Short mmCIF file of C-alpha atoms in Angstrom, two decimals:
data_model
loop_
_atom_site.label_atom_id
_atom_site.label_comp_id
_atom_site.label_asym_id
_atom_site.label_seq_id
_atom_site.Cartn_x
_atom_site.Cartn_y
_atom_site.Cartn_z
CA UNK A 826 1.03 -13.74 -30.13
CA UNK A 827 -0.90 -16.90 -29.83
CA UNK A 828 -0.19 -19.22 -26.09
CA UNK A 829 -0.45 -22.33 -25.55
CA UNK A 830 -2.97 -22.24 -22.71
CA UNK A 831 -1.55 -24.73 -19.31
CA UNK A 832 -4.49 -26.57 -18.28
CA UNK A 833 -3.57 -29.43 -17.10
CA UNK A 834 -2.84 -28.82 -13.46
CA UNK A 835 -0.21 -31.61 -13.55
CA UNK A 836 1.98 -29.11 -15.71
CA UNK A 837 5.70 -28.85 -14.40
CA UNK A 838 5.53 -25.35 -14.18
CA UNK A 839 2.58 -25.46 -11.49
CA UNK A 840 3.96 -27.67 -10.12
CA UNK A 841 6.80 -25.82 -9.51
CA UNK A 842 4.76 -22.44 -8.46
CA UNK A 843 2.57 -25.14 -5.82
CA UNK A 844 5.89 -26.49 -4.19
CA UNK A 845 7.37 -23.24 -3.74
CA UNK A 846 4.34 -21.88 -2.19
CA UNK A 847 3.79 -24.68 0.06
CA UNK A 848 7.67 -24.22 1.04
CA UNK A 849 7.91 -28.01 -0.20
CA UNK A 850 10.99 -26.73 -2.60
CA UNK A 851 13.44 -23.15 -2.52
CA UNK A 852 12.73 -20.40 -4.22
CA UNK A 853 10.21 -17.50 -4.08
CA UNK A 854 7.10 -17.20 -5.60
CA UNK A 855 5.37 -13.79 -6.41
CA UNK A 856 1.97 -12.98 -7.18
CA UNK A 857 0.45 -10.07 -8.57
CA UNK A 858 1.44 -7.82 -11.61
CA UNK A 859 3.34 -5.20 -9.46
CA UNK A 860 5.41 -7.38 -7.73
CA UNK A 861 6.90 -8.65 -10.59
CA UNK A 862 7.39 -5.31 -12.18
CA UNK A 863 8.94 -4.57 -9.11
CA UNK A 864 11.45 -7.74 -9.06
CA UNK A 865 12.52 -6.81 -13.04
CA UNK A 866 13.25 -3.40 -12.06
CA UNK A 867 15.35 -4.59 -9.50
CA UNK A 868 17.12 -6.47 -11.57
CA UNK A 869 16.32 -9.67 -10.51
CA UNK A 870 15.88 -12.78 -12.90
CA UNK A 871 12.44 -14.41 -12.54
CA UNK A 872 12.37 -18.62 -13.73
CA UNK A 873 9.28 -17.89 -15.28
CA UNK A 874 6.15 -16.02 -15.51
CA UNK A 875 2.87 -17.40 -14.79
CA UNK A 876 -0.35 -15.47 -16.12
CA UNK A 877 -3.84 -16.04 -16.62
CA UNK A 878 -5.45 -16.36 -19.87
CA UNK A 879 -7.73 -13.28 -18.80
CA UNK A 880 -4.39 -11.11 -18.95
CA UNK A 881 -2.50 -13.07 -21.93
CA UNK A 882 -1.64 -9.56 -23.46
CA UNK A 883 0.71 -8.85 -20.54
CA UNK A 884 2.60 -12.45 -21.04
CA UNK A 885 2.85 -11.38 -24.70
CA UNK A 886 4.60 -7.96 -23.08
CA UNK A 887 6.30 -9.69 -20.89
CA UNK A 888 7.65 -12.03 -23.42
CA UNK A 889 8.89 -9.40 -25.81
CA UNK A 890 10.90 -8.46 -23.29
CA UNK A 891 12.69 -12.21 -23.15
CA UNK A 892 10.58 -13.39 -19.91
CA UNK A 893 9.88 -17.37 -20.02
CA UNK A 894 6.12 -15.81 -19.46
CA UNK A 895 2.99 -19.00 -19.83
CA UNK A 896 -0.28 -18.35 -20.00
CA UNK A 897 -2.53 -20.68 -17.81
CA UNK A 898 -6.57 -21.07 -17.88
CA UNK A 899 -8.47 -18.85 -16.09
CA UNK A 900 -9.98 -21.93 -14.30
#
């Protein structure tokens, strides 16, 4: 499945990820590939994935499986 790449760093959704990791907004923010597997099998509902365009076949997995999952430049 084809992404539109994020590369503007003014995008909402980095925005977002920037504000909750500076503690400037609530919410939690999770890095890393196991971690997130972790949160799904949980159960928990994640706002969105972030991924890098180095690993966009995992944001096409993870959007199969109905994740909000965006693909943002390597850069």
């Amino acid at each position: 499945m084809a992404h539109e790449i994020i590369r503007s760093k003014d995008n909402a959704a980095l925005k977002r990820a920037r504000a909750i990791g500076a503690g400037r907004e609530e919410g939690l923010l999770l890095e890393g590939e196991r971690l997130v597997r972790d949160a799904l099998a949980s159960g928990h509902a994640l706002e969105c994935v972030l991924v890098a365009e180095s690993r966009a076949a995992l944001a096409d997995e993870w959007h199969a499986a109905g994740l909000d999952a965006r693909v943002v430049a390597d850069s």
